[in-house]
Amino acid sequence: KAGVTQTPRYLIKTRGQQVTLSCSPISGHRSVSWYQQTPGQGLQFLFEYFSETQRNKGNFPGRFSGRQFSNSRSEMNVSTLELGDSALYLCASSWSGGGTDTQYFGPGTRLTVL
Amino acid sequence: DAKTTQPNSMESNEEEPVHLPCNHSTISGTDYIHWYRQLPSQGPEYVIHGLTSNVNNRMASLAIAEDRKSSTLILHRATLRDAAVYYCILRSFGNEKLTFGTGTRLTIIP
């Protein structure tokens, strides 16, 4: 069974630009969550989508948004990039999003903002 | 979200057991205790989880205190491949969100 895939793996952007990251969950998984990892703040939850609906949201500004498609693939978008948005963005998928469901993480997209 | 407290770092010799502690004194009755680990340059991976009883799987064992205010992840025979940051996470039933703390950086000495 293929794991969670994220594209692109690496990305370099400049301040003010916008970026879209993609995540393909494990086949059959309907919940997709996004996390940001930085050396200073560690791993922080961004949002979670289930059946194309945002079900949970972390404490990030509105510049961070996401969506989920009918095939459960998900994208996250960051508009008006700031230097502090440089981070590893991780996507995780799970079957239904229950409290005991295992989340499977992808390798991440490393975003560098110059 | 209920918080967990873990030591920043631990060292262990290869092929010896490792006990990674976690304190969660504000745990609620519906909180499951999850452990994930993150190997260098990889996304986190699931290790084990439990509610009240001790749990075993092929990767590790989870020992949960009777009052549930602490737990210990046990790696029975550490290998170099177990060097990672280990996160202890409380997750309420039905909540998909994982709230990561700072974790414990485990170093394995050959």
mmCIF file with all atom_site columns, C-alpha atoms in Angstrom:
data_model
loop_
_atom_site.group_PDB
_atom_site.id
_atom_site.type_symbol
_atom_site.label_atom_id
_atom_site.label_alt_id
_atom_site.label_comp_id
_atom_site.label_asym_id
_atom_site.label_entity_id
_atom_site.label_seq_id
_atom_site.pdbx_PDB_ins_code
_atom_site.Cartn_x
_atom_site.Cartn_y
_atom_site.Cartn_z
_atom_site.occupancy
_atom_site.B_iso_or_equiv
_atom_site.pdbx_formal_charge
_atom_site.auth_seq_id
_atom_site.auth_comp_id
_atom_site.auth_asym_id
_atom_site.auth_atom_id
_atom_site.pdbx_PDB_model_num
ATOM 1   C CA . LYS A 1 1   ? 0.000   0.000  0.000  1.00 0.00 ? 1   LYS A CA 1
ATOM 2   C CA . ALA A 1 2   ? 1.453   3.343  -1.010 1.00 0.00 ? 2   ALA A CA 1
ATOM 3   C CA . GLY A 1 3   ? 2.093   5.808  1.783  1.00 0.00 ? 3   GLY A CA 1
ATOM 4   C CA . VAL A 1 4   ? 1.194   9.456  2.051  1.00 0.00 ? 4   VAL A CA 1
ATOM 5   C CA . THR A 1 5   ? 2.825   11.463 -0.712 1.00 0.00 ? 5   THR A CA 1
ATOM 6   C CA . GLN A 1 6   ? 3.511   15.170 -0.719 1.00 0.00 ? 6   GLN A CA 1
ATOM 7   C CA . THR A 1 7   ? 4.553   17.362 -3.599 1.00 0.00 ? 7   THR A CA 1
ATOM 8   C CA . PRO A 1 8   ? 6.751   19.165 -4.105 1.00 0.00 ? 8   PRO A CA 1
ATOM 9   C CA . ARG A 1 9   ? 9.366   18.010 -1.621 1.00 0.00 ? 9   ARG A CA 1
ATOM 10  C CA . TYR A 1 10  ? 11.276  21.275 -1.696 1.00 0.00 ? 10  TYR A CA 1
ATOM 11  C CA . LEU A 1 11  ? 10.197  24.763 -2.600 1.00 0.00 ? 11  LEU A CA 1
ATOM 12  C CA . ILE A 1 12  ? 11.847  28.172 -2.585 1.00 0.00 ? 12  ILE A CA 1
ATOM 13  C CA . LYS A 1 13  ? 9.687   31.288 -2.743 1.00 0.00 ? 13  LYS A CA 1
ATOM 14  C CA . THR A 1 14  ? 10.153  34.977 -2.044 1.00 0.00 ? 14  THR A CA 1
ATOM 15  C CA . ARG A 1 15  ? 8.267   37.160 0.390  1.00 0.00 ? 15  ARG A CA 1
ATOM 16  C CA . GLY A 1 16  ? 4.840   38.206 -0.816 1.00 0.00 ? 16  GLY A CA 1
ATOM 17  C CA . GLN A 1 17  ? 4.366   35.257 -3.132 1.00 0.00 ? 17  GLN A CA 1
ATOM 18  C CA . GLN A 1 18  ? 1.833   32.527 -2.584 1.00 0.00 ? 18  GLN A CA 1
ATOM 19  C CA . VAL A 1 19  ? 2.352   28.775 -2.567 1.00 0.00 ? 19  VAL A CA 1
ATOM 20  C CA . THR A 1 20  ? 0.241   25.645 -2.927 1.00 0.00 ? 20  THR A CA 1
ATOM 21  C CA . LEU A 1 21  ? 1.287   22.318 -1.448 1.00 0.00 ? 21  LEU A CA 1
ATOM 22  C CA . SER A 1 22  ? -0.300  19.011 -2.307 1.00 0.00 ? 22  SER A CA 1
ATOM 23  C CA . CYS A 1 23  ? -0.954  15.869 -0.308 1.00 0.00 ? 23  CYS A CA 1
ATOM 24  C CA . SER A 1 24  ? -2.217  12.490 -1.498 1.00 0.00 ? 24  SER A CA 1
ATOM 25  C CA . PRO A 1 25  ? -3.440  10.354 1.385  1.00 0.00 ? 25  PRO A CA 1
ATOM 26  C CA . ILE A 1 26  ? -3.250  6.604  1.697  1.00 0.00 ? 26  ILE A CA 1
ATOM 27  C CA . SER A 1 27  ? -5.921  4.962  -0.429 1.00 0.00 ? 27  SER A CA 1
ATOM 28  C CA . GLY A 1 28  ? -9.178  4.726  1.512  1.00 0.00 ? 28  GLY A CA 1
ATOM 29  C CA . HIS A 1 29  ? -8.248  7.357  4.080  1.00 0.00 ? 29  HIS A CA 1
ATOM 30  C CA . ARG A 1 30  ? -10.737 10.188 4.296  1.00 0.00 ? 30  ARG A CA 1
ATOM 31  C CA . SER A 1 31  ? -9.140  12.454 6.883  1.00 0.00 ? 31  SER A CA 1
ATOM 32  C CA . VAL A 1 32  ? -6.192  14.677 6.025  1.00 0.00 ? 32  VAL A CA 1
ATOM 33  C CA . SER A 1 33  ? -4.408  16.892 8.542  1.00 0.00 ? 33  SER A CA 1
ATOM 34  C CA . TRP A 1 34  ? -1.696  19.471 7.989  1.00 0.00 ? 34  TRP A CA 1
ATOM 35  C CA . TYR A 1 35  ? 1.092   20.437 10.365 1.00 0.00 ? 35  TYR A CA 1
ATOM 36  C CA . GLN A 1 36  ? 3.858   23.022 10.327 1.00 0.00 ? 36  GLN A CA 1
ATOM 37  C CA . GLN A 1 37  ? 7.242   22.182 11.840 1.00 0.00 ? 37  GLN A CA 1
ATOM 38  C CA . THR A 1 38  ? 9.807   24.851 12.679 1.00 0.00 ? 38  THR A CA 1
ATOM 39  C CA . PRO A 1 39  ? 12.864  24.746 14.955 1.00 0.00 ? 39  PRO A CA 1
ATOM 40  C CA . GLY A 1 40  ? 11.369  27.413 17.193 1.00 0.00 ? 40  GLY A CA 1
ATOM 41  C CA . GLN A 1 41  ? 7.748   26.302 17.500 1.00 0.00 ? 41  GLN A CA 1
ATOM 42  C CA . GLY A 1 42  ? 8.040   22.585 16.882 1.00 0.00 ? 42  GLY A CA 1
ATOM 43  C CA . LEU A 1 43  ? 5.151   20.699 15.304 1.00 0.00 ? 43  LEU A CA 1
ATOM 44  C CA . GLN A 1 44  ? 1.934   22.693 15.174 1.00 0.00 ? 44  GLN A CA 1
ATOM 45  C CA . PHE A 1 45  ? -1.471  21.657 13.883 1.00 0.00 ? 45  PHE A CA 1
ATOM 46  C CA . LEU A 1 46  ? -2.817  23.730 10.990 1.00 0.00 ? 46  LEU A CA 1
ATOM 47  C CA . PHE A 1 47  ? -6.124  22.129 10.028 1.00 0.00 ? 47  PHE A CA 1
ATOM 48  C CA . GLU A 1 48  ? -7.908  18.895 9.295  1.00 0.00 ? 48  GLU A CA 1
ATOM 49  C CA . TYR A 1 49  ? -10.244 17.967 6.458  1.00 0.00 ? 49  TYR A CA 1
ATOM 50  C CA . PHE A 1 50  ? -12.708 15.134 6.338  1.00 0.00 ? 50  PHE A CA 1
ATOM 51  C CA . SER A 1 51  ? -15.006 14.445 3.403  1.00 0.00 ? 51  SER A CA 1
ATOM 52  C CA . GLU A 1 52  ? -14.130 17.791 1.805  1.00 0.00 ? 52  GLU A CA 1
ATOM 53  C CA . THR A 1 53  ? -15.034 19.760 4.947  1.00 0.00 ? 53  THR A CA 1
ATOM 54  C CA . GLN A 1 54  ? -12.686 21.502 7.321  1.00 0.00 ? 54  GLN A CA 1
ATOM 55  C CA . ARG A 1 55  ? -13.409 19.859 10.621 1.00 0.00 ? 55  ARG A CA 1
ATOM 56  C CA . ASN A 1 56  ? -10.701 21.277 12.856 1.00 0.00 ? 56  ASN A CA 1
ATOM 57  C CA . LYS A 1 57  ? -8.489  24.332 12.699 1.00 0.00 ? 57  LYS A CA 1
ATOM 58  C CA . GLY A 1 58  ? -5.347  25.378 14.525 1.00 0.00 ? 58  GLY A CA 1
ATOM 59  C CA . ASN A 1 59  ? -4.262  28.839 15.550 1.00 0.00 ? 59  ASN A CA 1
ATOM 60  C CA . PHE A 1 60  ? -2.842  30.190 12.309 1.00 0.00 ? 60  PHE A CA 1
ATOM 61  C CA . PRO A 1 61  ? -3.668  33.387 10.402 1.00 0.00 ? 61  PRO A CA 1
ATOM 62  C CA . GLY A 1 62  ? -6.107  33.392 7.531  1.00 0.00 ? 62  GLY A CA 1
ATOM 63  C CA . ARG A 1 63  ? -3.221  33.424 5.043  1.00 0.00 ? 63  ARG A CA 1
ATOM 64  C CA . PHE A 1 64  ? -3.107  29.675 5.610  1.00 0.00 ? 64  PHE A CA 1
ATOM 65  C CA . SER A 1 65  ? -5.955  27.844 3.930  1.00 0.00 ? 65  SER A CA 1
ATOM 66  C CA . GLY A 1 66  ? -6.680  24.426 2.596  1.00 0.00 ? 66  GLY A CA 1
ATOM 67  C CA . ARG A 1 67  ? -9.153  22.277 0.793  1.00 0.00 ? 67  ARG A CA 1
ATOM 68  C CA . GLN A 1 68  ? -9.920  18.668 0.152  1.00 0.00 ? 68  GLN A CA 1
ATOM 69  C CA . PHE A 1 69  ? -11.162 17.111 -3.029 1.00 0.00 ? 69  PHE A CA 1
ATOM 70  C CA . SER A 1 70  ? -13.674 14.322 -3.517 1.00 0.00 ? 70  SER A CA 1
ATOM 71  C CA . ASN A 1 71  ? -10.849 11.786 -3.906 1.00 0.00 ? 71  ASN A CA 1
ATOM 72  C CA . SER A 1 72  ? -9.528  12.892 -0.473 1.00 0.00 ? 72  SER A CA 1
ATOM 73  C CA . ARG A 1 73  ? -6.462  14.567 -1.919 1.00 0.00 ? 73  ARG A CA 1
ATOM 74  C CA . SER A 1 74  ? -5.752  17.833 -0.161 1.00 0.00 ? 74  SER A CA 1
ATOM 75  C CA . GLU A 1 75  ? -4.004  21.074 -0.881 1.00 0.00 ? 75  GLU A CA 1
ATOM 76  C CA . MET A 1 76  ? -2.881  23.827 1.422  1.00 0.00 ? 76  MET A CA 1
ATOM 77  C CA . ASN A 1 77  ? -2.242  27.367 0.314  1.00 0.00 ? 77  ASN A CA 1
ATOM 78  C CA . VAL A 1 78  ? -0.234  30.102 1.940  1.00 0.00 ? 78  VAL A CA 1
ATOM 79  C CA . SER A 1 79  ? -0.726  33.580 0.569  1.00 0.00 ? 79  SER A CA 1
ATOM 80  C CA . THR A 1 80  ? 1.504   36.628 1.015  1.00 0.00 ? 80  THR A CA 1
ATOM 81  C CA . LEU A 1 81  ? 4.439   34.592 2.233  1.00 0.00 ? 81  LEU A CA 1
ATOM 82  C CA . GLU A 1 82  ? 6.524   35.864 5.141  1.00 0.00 ? 82  GLU A CA 1
ATOM 83  C CA . LEU A 1 83  ? 10.035  34.839 6.147  1.00 0.00 ? 83  LEU A CA 1
ATOM 84  C CA . GLY A 1 84  ? 8.586   33.108 9.200  1.00 0.00 ? 84  GLY A CA 1
ATOM 85  C CA . ASP A 1 85  ? 6.608   30.743 6.985  1.00 0.00 ? 85  ASP A CA 1
ATOM 86  C CA . SER A 1 86  ? 9.811   28.883 6.190  1.00 0.00 ? 86  SER A CA 1
ATOM 87  C CA . ALA A 1 87  ? 9.147   25.451 7.603  1.00 0.00 ? 87  ALA A CA 1
ATOM 88  C CA . LEU A 1 88  ? 8.576   21.783 6.959  1.00 0.00 ? 88  LEU A CA 1
ATOM 89  C CA . TYR A 1 89  ? 4.904   21.247 6.110  1.00 0.00 ? 89  TYR A CA 1
ATOM 90  C CA . LEU A 1 90  ? 3.660   17.791 6.957  1.00 0.00 ? 90  LEU A CA 1
ATOM 91  C CA . CYS A 1 91  ? 0.499   16.099 5.862  1.00 0.00 ? 91  CYS A CA 1
ATOM 92  C CA . ALA A 1 92  ? -1.036  13.138 7.680  1.00 0.00 ? 92  ALA A CA 1
ATOM 93  C CA . SER A 1 93  ? -3.931  10.911 6.728  1.00 0.00 ? 93  SER A CA 1
ATOM 94  C CA . SER A 1 94  ? -6.133  8.547  8.657  1.00 0.00 ? 94  SER A CA 1
ATOM 95  C CA . TRP A 1 95  ? -9.123  6.335  7.997  1.00 0.00 ? 95  TRP A CA 1
ATOM 96  C CA . SER A 1 96  ? -11.963 8.244  9.568  1.00 0.00 ? 96  SER A CA 1
ATOM 97  C CA . GLY A 1 97  ? -10.517 10.667 12.004 1.00 0.00 ? 97  GLY A CA 1
ATOM 98  C CA . GLY A 1 98  ? -11.405 9.026  15.281 1.00 0.00 ? 98  GLY A CA 1
ATOM 99  C CA . GLY A 1 99  ? -9.590  9.459  18.525 1.00 0.00 ? 99  GLY A CA 1
ATOM 100 C CA . THR A 1 100 ? -7.757  6.193  18.183 1.00 0.00 ? 100 THR A CA 1
ATOM 101 C CA . ASP A 1 101 ? -7.067  6.333  14.463 1.00 0.00 ? 101 ASP A CA 1
ATOM 102 C CA . THR A 1 102 ? -3.412  6.172  13.591 1.00 0.00 ? 102 THR A CA 1
ATOM 103 C CA . GLN A 1 103 ? -2.217  9.140  11.586 1.00 0.00 ? 103 GLN A CA 1
ATOM 104 C CA . TYR A 1 104 ? 0.229   8.335  8.806  1.00 0.00 ? 104 TYR A CA 1
ATOM 105 C CA . PHE A 1 105 ? 2.568   11.147 7.911  1.00 0.00 ? 105 PHE A CA 1
ATOM 106 C CA . GLY A 1 106 ? 4.132   12.003 4.603  1.00 0.00 ? 106 GLY A CA 1
ATOM 107 C CA . PRO A 1 107 ? 7.771   13.069 4.206  1.00 0.00 ? 107 PRO A CA 1
ATOM 108 C CA . GLY A 1 108 ? 6.848   16.737 4.152  1.00 0.00 ? 108 GLY A CA 1
ATOM 109 C CA . THR A 1 109 ? 7.427   19.717 1.904  1.00 0.00 ? 109 THR A CA 1
ATOM 110 C CA . ARG A 1 110 ? 10.282  21.961 2.932  1.00 0.00 ? 110 ARG A CA 1
ATOM 111 C CA . LEU A 1 111 ? 9.399   25.557 2.127  1.00 0.00 ? 111 LEU A CA 1
ATOM 112 C CA . THR A 1 112 ? 12.058  28.241 2.176  1.00 0.00 ? 112 THR A CA 1
ATOM 113 C CA . VAL A 1 113 ? 10.952  31.869 1.951  1.00 0.00 ? 113 VAL A CA 1
ATOM 114 C CA . LEU A 1 114 ? 13.632  34.351 0.911  1.00 0.00 ? 114 LEU A CA 1
ATOM 115 C CA . ASP B 2 1   ? -5.553  20.450 25.259 1.00 0.00 ? 1   ASP B CA 1
ATOM 116 C CA . ALA B 2 2   ? -4.084  18.566 28.198 1.00 0.00 ? 2   ALA B CA 1
ATOM 117 C CA . LYS B 2 3   ? -0.309  18.897 28.320 1.00 0.00 ? 3   LYS B CA 1
ATOM 118 C CA . THR B 2 4   ? 2.445   16.338 28.598 1.00 0.00 ? 4   THR B CA 1
ATOM 119 C CA . THR B 2 5   ? 5.923   16.709 30.089 1.00 0.00 ? 5   THR B CA 1
ATOM 120 C CA . GLN B 2 6   ? 8.890   14.751 28.809 1.00 0.00 ? 6   GLN B CA 1
ATOM 121 C CA . PRO B 2 7   ? 12.646  14.968 29.385 1.00 0.00 ? 7   PRO B CA 1
ATOM 122 C CA . ASN B 2 8   ? 14.380  16.892 26.633 1.00 0.00 ? 8   ASN B CA 1
ATOM 123 C CA . SER B 2 9   ? 16.895  14.169 25.914 1.00 0.00 ? 9   SER B CA 1
ATOM 124 C CA . MET B 2 10  ? 17.966  10.678 26.908 1.00 0.00 ? 10  MET B CA 1
ATOM 125 C CA . GLU B 2 11  ? 20.798  8.361  25.988 1.00 0.00 ? 11  GLU B CA 1
ATOM 126 C CA . SER B 2 12  ? 20.862  4.601  25.917 1.00 0.00 ? 12  SER B CA 1
ATOM 127 C CA . ASN B 2 13  ? 23.285  1.904  24.897 1.00 0.00 ? 13  ASN B CA 1
ATOM 128 C CA . GLU B 2 14  ? 22.520  -0.202 21.891 1.00 0.00 ? 14  GLU B CA 1
ATOM 129 C CA . GLU B 2 15  ? 20.746  -3.497 22.591 1.00 0.00 ? 15  GLU B CA 1
ATOM 130 C CA . GLU B 2 16  ? 19.620  -2.363 26.041 1.00 0.00 ? 16  GLU B CA 1
ATOM 131 C CA . PRO B 2 17  ? 16.040  -1.536 27.092 1.00 0.00 ? 17  PRO B CA 1
ATOM 132 C CA . VAL B 2 18  ? 14.950  2.109  27.057 1.00 0.00 ? 18  VAL B CA 1
ATOM 133 C CA . HIS B 2 19  ? 12.285  3.620  29.293 1.00 0.00 ? 19  HIS B CA 1
ATOM 134 C CA . LEU B 2 20  ? 10.926  6.947  28.079 1.00 0.00 ? 20  LEU B CA 1
ATOM 135 C CA . PRO B 2 21  ? 8.772   8.694  30.708 1.00 0.00 ? 21  PRO B CA 1
ATOM 136 C CA . CYS B 2 22  ? 5.857   11.053 30.174 1.00 0.00 ? 22  CYS B CA 1
ATOM 137 C CA . ASN B 2 23  ? 3.867   12.998 32.749 1.00 0.00 ? 23  ASN B CA 1
ATOM 138 C CA . HIS B 2 24  ? 0.294   14.035 32.016 1.00 0.00 ? 24  HIS B CA 1
ATOM 139 C CA . SER B 2 25  ? -1.222  15.030 35.331 1.00 0.00 ? 25  SER B CA 1
ATOM 140 C CA . THR B 2 26  ? -4.198  16.860 33.737 1.00 0.00 ? 26  THR B CA 1
ATOM 141 C CA . ILE B 2 27  ? -5.306  13.915 31.626 1.00 0.00 ? 27  ILE B CA 1
ATOM 142 C CA . SER B 2 28  ? -9.081  13.523 31.321 1.00 0.00 ? 28  SER B CA 1
ATOM 143 C CA . GLY B 2 29  ? -11.072 10.329 31.233 1.00 0.00 ? 29  GLY B CA 1
ATOM 144 C CA . THR B 2 30  ? -11.528 10.443 27.469 1.00 0.00 ? 30  THR B CA 1
ATOM 145 C CA . ASP B 2 31  ? -7.880  11.111 26.620 1.00 0.00 ? 31  ASP B CA 1
ATOM 146 C CA . TYR B 2 32  ? -5.912  8.395  24.909 1.00 0.00 ? 32  TYR B CA 1
ATOM 147 C CA . ILE B 2 33  ? -2.135  8.349  25.329 1.00 0.00 ? 33  ILE B CA 1
ATOM 148 C CA . HIS B 2 34  ? -0.390  8.209  21.966 1.00 0.00 ? 34  HIS B CA 1
ATOM 149 C CA . TRP B 2 35  ? 3.303   7.941  21.180 1.00 0.00 ? 35  TRP B CA 1
ATOM 150 C CA . TYR B 2 36  ? 4.809   8.983  17.895 1.00 0.00 ? 36  TYR B CA 1
ATOM 151 C CA . ARG B 2 37  ? 8.445   9.252  16.924 1.00 0.00 ? 37  ARG B CA 1
ATOM 152 C CA . GLN B 2 38  ? 10.241  11.256 14.295 1.00 0.00 ? 38  GLN B CA 1
ATOM 153 C CA . LEU B 2 39  ? 13.402  9.880  12.771 1.00 0.00 ? 39  LEU B CA 1
ATOM 154 C CA . PRO B 2 40  ? 15.844  12.337 11.220 1.00 0.00 ? 40  PRO B CA 1
ATOM 155 C CA . SER B 2 41  ? 14.579  13.866 7.984  1.00 0.00 ? 41  SER B CA 1
ATOM 156 C CA . GLN B 2 42  ? 11.259  12.002 8.139  1.00 0.00 ? 42  GLN B CA 1
ATOM 157 C CA . GLY B 2 43  ? 7.700   12.709 9.138  1.00 0.00 ? 43  GLY B CA 1
ATOM 158 C CA . PRO B 2 44  ? 6.476   11.391 12.492 1.00 0.00 ? 44  PRO B CA 1
ATOM 159 C CA . GLU B 2 45  ? 5.430   7.771  12.708 1.00 0.00 ? 45  GLU B CA 1
ATOM 160 C CA . TYR B 2 46  ? 3.010   6.078  15.053 1.00 0.00 ? 46  TYR B CA 1
ATOM 161 C CA . VAL B 2 47  ? 4.497   3.916  17.783 1.00 0.00 ? 47  VAL B CA 1
ATOM 162 C CA . ILE B 2 48  ? 1.731   2.878  20.168 1.00 0.00 ? 48  ILE B CA 1
ATOM 163 C CA . HIS B 2 49  ? -1.311  4.124  22.055 1.00 0.00 ? 49  HIS B CA 1
ATOM 164 C CA . GLY B 2 50  ? -3.403  3.153  25.053 1.00 0.00 ? 50  GLY B CA 1
ATOM 165 C CA . LEU B 2 51  ? -6.187  4.250  27.363 1.00 0.00 ? 51  LEU B CA 1
ATOM 166 C CA . THR B 2 52  ? -5.889  2.507  30.713 1.00 0.00 ? 52  THR B CA 1
ATOM 167 C CA . SER B 2 53  ? -4.227  -0.870 30.333 1.00 0.00 ? 53  SER B CA 1
ATOM 168 C CA . ASN B 2 54  ? -0.654  -1.600 29.363 1.00 0.00 ? 54  ASN B CA 1
ATOM 169 C CA . VAL B 2 55  ? -0.219  -2.238 25.658 1.00 0.00 ? 55  VAL B CA 1
ATOM 170 C CA . ASN B 2 56  ? 2.315   -4.150 23.603 1.00 0.00 ? 56  ASN B CA 1
ATOM 171 C CA . ASN B 2 57  ? 3.037   -4.204 19.898 1.00 0.00 ? 57  ASN B CA 1
ATOM 172 C CA . ARG B 2 58  ? 5.935   -5.228 17.725 1.00 0.00 ? 58  ARG B CA 1
ATOM 173 C CA . MET B 2 59  ? 7.653   -1.866 18.168 1.00 0.00 ? 59  MET B CA 1
ATOM 174 C CA . ALA B 2 60  ? 7.280   -1.144 21.866 1.00 0.00 ? 60  ALA B CA 1
ATOM 175 C CA . SER B 2 61  ? 5.320   -1.463 25.087 1.00 0.00 ? 61  SER B CA 1
ATOM 176 C CA . LEU B 2 62  ? 3.323   1.222  26.845 1.00 0.00 ? 62  LEU B CA 1
ATOM 177 C CA . ALA B 2 63  ? 3.026   1.117  30.607 1.00 0.00 ? 63  ALA B CA 1
ATOM 178 C CA . ILE B 2 64  ? 0.289   3.360  32.025 1.00 0.00 ? 64  ILE B CA 1
ATOM 179 C CA . ALA B 2 65  ? 0.172   4.309  35.686 1.00 0.00 ? 65  ALA B CA 1
ATOM 180 C CA . GLU B 2 66  ? -2.918  3.291  37.607 1.00 0.00 ? 66  GLU B CA 1
ATOM 181 C CA . ASP B 2 67  ? -3.995  6.922  38.078 1.00 0.00 ? 67  ASP B CA 1
ATOM 182 C CA . ARG B 2 68  ? -3.140  7.592  34.403 1.00 0.00 ? 68  ARG B CA 1
ATOM 183 C CA . LYS B 2 69  ? -1.112  10.655 35.318 1.00 0.00 ? 69  LYS B CA 1
ATOM 184 C CA . SER B 2 70  ? 2.040   9.218  33.816 1.00 0.00 ? 70  SER B CA 1
ATOM 185 C CA . SER B 2 71  ? 3.120   6.637  31.295 1.00 0.00 ? 71  SER B CA 1
ATOM 186 C CA . THR B 2 72  ? 6.317   5.023  30.058 1.00 0.00 ? 72  THR B CA 1
ATOM 187 C CA . LEU B 2 73  ? 7.231   3.949  26.575 1.00 0.00 ? 73  LEU B CA 1
ATOM 188 C CA . ILE B 2 74  ? 9.483   0.912  26.650 1.00 0.00 ? 74  ILE B CA 1
ATOM 189 C CA . LEU B 2 75  ? 11.762  -0.087 23.811 1.00 0.00 ? 75  LEU B CA 1
ATOM 190 C CA . HIS B 2 76  ? 12.858  -3.557 24.765 1.00 0.00 ? 76  HIS B CA 1
ATOM 191 C CA . ARG B 2 77  ? 16.117  -3.674 22.867 1.00 0.00 ? 77  ARG B CA 1
ATOM 192 C CA . ALA B 2 78  ? 17.248  -0.390 21.379 1.00 0.00 ? 78  ALA B CA 1
ATOM 193 C CA . THR B 2 79  ? 18.933  -0.321 18.007 1.00 0.00 ? 79  THR B CA 1
ATOM 194 C CA . LEU B 2 80  ? 20.653  2.544  16.244 1.00 0.00 ? 80  LEU B CA 1
ATOM 195 C CA . ARG B 2 81  ? 17.533  2.865  14.129 1.00 0.00 ? 81  ARG B CA 1
ATOM 196 C CA . ASP B 2 82  ? 15.562  3.861  17.217 1.00 0.00 ? 82  ASP B CA 1
ATOM 197 C CA . ALA B 2 83  ? 17.425  7.160  17.510 1.00 0.00 ? 83  ALA B CA 1
ATOM 198 C CA . ALA B 2 84  ? 14.642  9.717  17.102 1.00 0.00 ? 84  ALA B CA 1
ATOM 199 C CA . VAL B 2 85  ? 12.521  12.321 18.847 1.00 0.00 ? 85  VAL B CA 1
ATOM 200 C CA . TYR B 2 86  ? 9.733   10.608 20.765 1.00 0.00 ? 86  TYR B CA 1
ATOM 201 C CA . TYR B 2 87  ? 6.483   12.466 21.365 1.00 0.00 ? 87  TYR B CA 1
ATOM 202 C CA . CYS B 2 88  ? 3.930   11.613 24.026 1.00 0.00 ? 88  CYS B CA 1
ATOM 203 C CA . ILE B 2 89  ? 0.532   13.026 23.026 1.00 0.00 ? 89  ILE B CA 1
ATOM 204 C CA . LEU B 2 90  ? -2.882  13.102 24.679 1.00 0.00 ? 90  LEU B CA 1
ATOM 205 C CA . ARG B 2 91  ? -5.712  12.804 22.242 1.00 0.00 ? 91  ARG B CA 1
ATOM 206 C CA . SER B 2 92  ? -9.376  12.873 23.165 1.00 0.00 ? 92  SER B CA 1
ATOM 207 C CA . PHE B 2 93  ? -11.677 10.423 21.461 1.00 0.00 ? 93  PHE B CA 1
ATOM 208 C CA . GLY B 2 94  ? -13.043 11.791 18.203 1.00 0.00 ? 94  GLY B CA 1
ATOM 209 C CA . ASN B 2 95  ? -10.412 14.535 17.981 1.00 0.00 ? 95  ASN B CA 1
ATOM 210 C CA . GLU B 2 96  ? -8.130  14.153 15.017 1.00 0.00 ? 96  GLU B CA 1
ATOM 211 C CA . LYS B 2 97  ? -5.742  16.865 16.129 1.00 0.00 ? 97  LYS B CA 1
ATOM 212 C CA . LEU B 2 98  ? -2.357  15.828 17.494 1.00 0.00 ? 98  LEU B CA 1
ATOM 213 C CA . THR B 2 99  ? -0.844  18.365 19.883 1.00 0.00 ? 99  THR B CA 1
ATOM 214 C CA . PHE B 2 100 ? 2.900   17.777 19.862 1.00 0.00 ? 100 PHE B CA 1
ATOM 215 C CA . GLY B 2 101 ? 5.107   18.892 22.732 1.00 0.00 ? 101 GLY B CA 1
ATOM 216 C CA . THR B 2 102 ? 8.859   19.193 22.546 1.00 0.00 ? 102 THR B CA 1
ATOM 217 C CA . GLY B 2 103 ? 9.408   15.451 22.848 1.00 0.00 ? 103 GLY B CA 1
ATOM 218 C CA . THR B 2 104 ? 12.432  13.483 24.025 1.00 0.00 ? 104 THR B CA 1
ATOM 219 C CA . ARG B 2 105 ? 15.447  13.226 21.778 1.00 0.00 ? 105 ARG B CA 1
ATOM 220 C CA . LEU B 2 106 ? 16.739  9.666  22.178 1.00 0.00 ? 106 LEU B CA 1
ATOM 221 C CA . THR B 2 107 ? 20.381  8.996  21.355 1.00 0.00 ? 107 THR B CA 1
ATOM 222 C CA . ILE B 2 108 ? 21.560  5.415  21.009 1.00 0.00 ? 108 ILE B CA 1
ATOM 223 C CA . ILE B 2 109 ? 25.200  4.768  21.802 1.00 0.00 ? 109 ILE B CA 1
ATOM 224 C CA . PRO B 2 110 ? 26.792  1.952  19.782 1.00 0.00 ? 110 PRO B CA 1
#
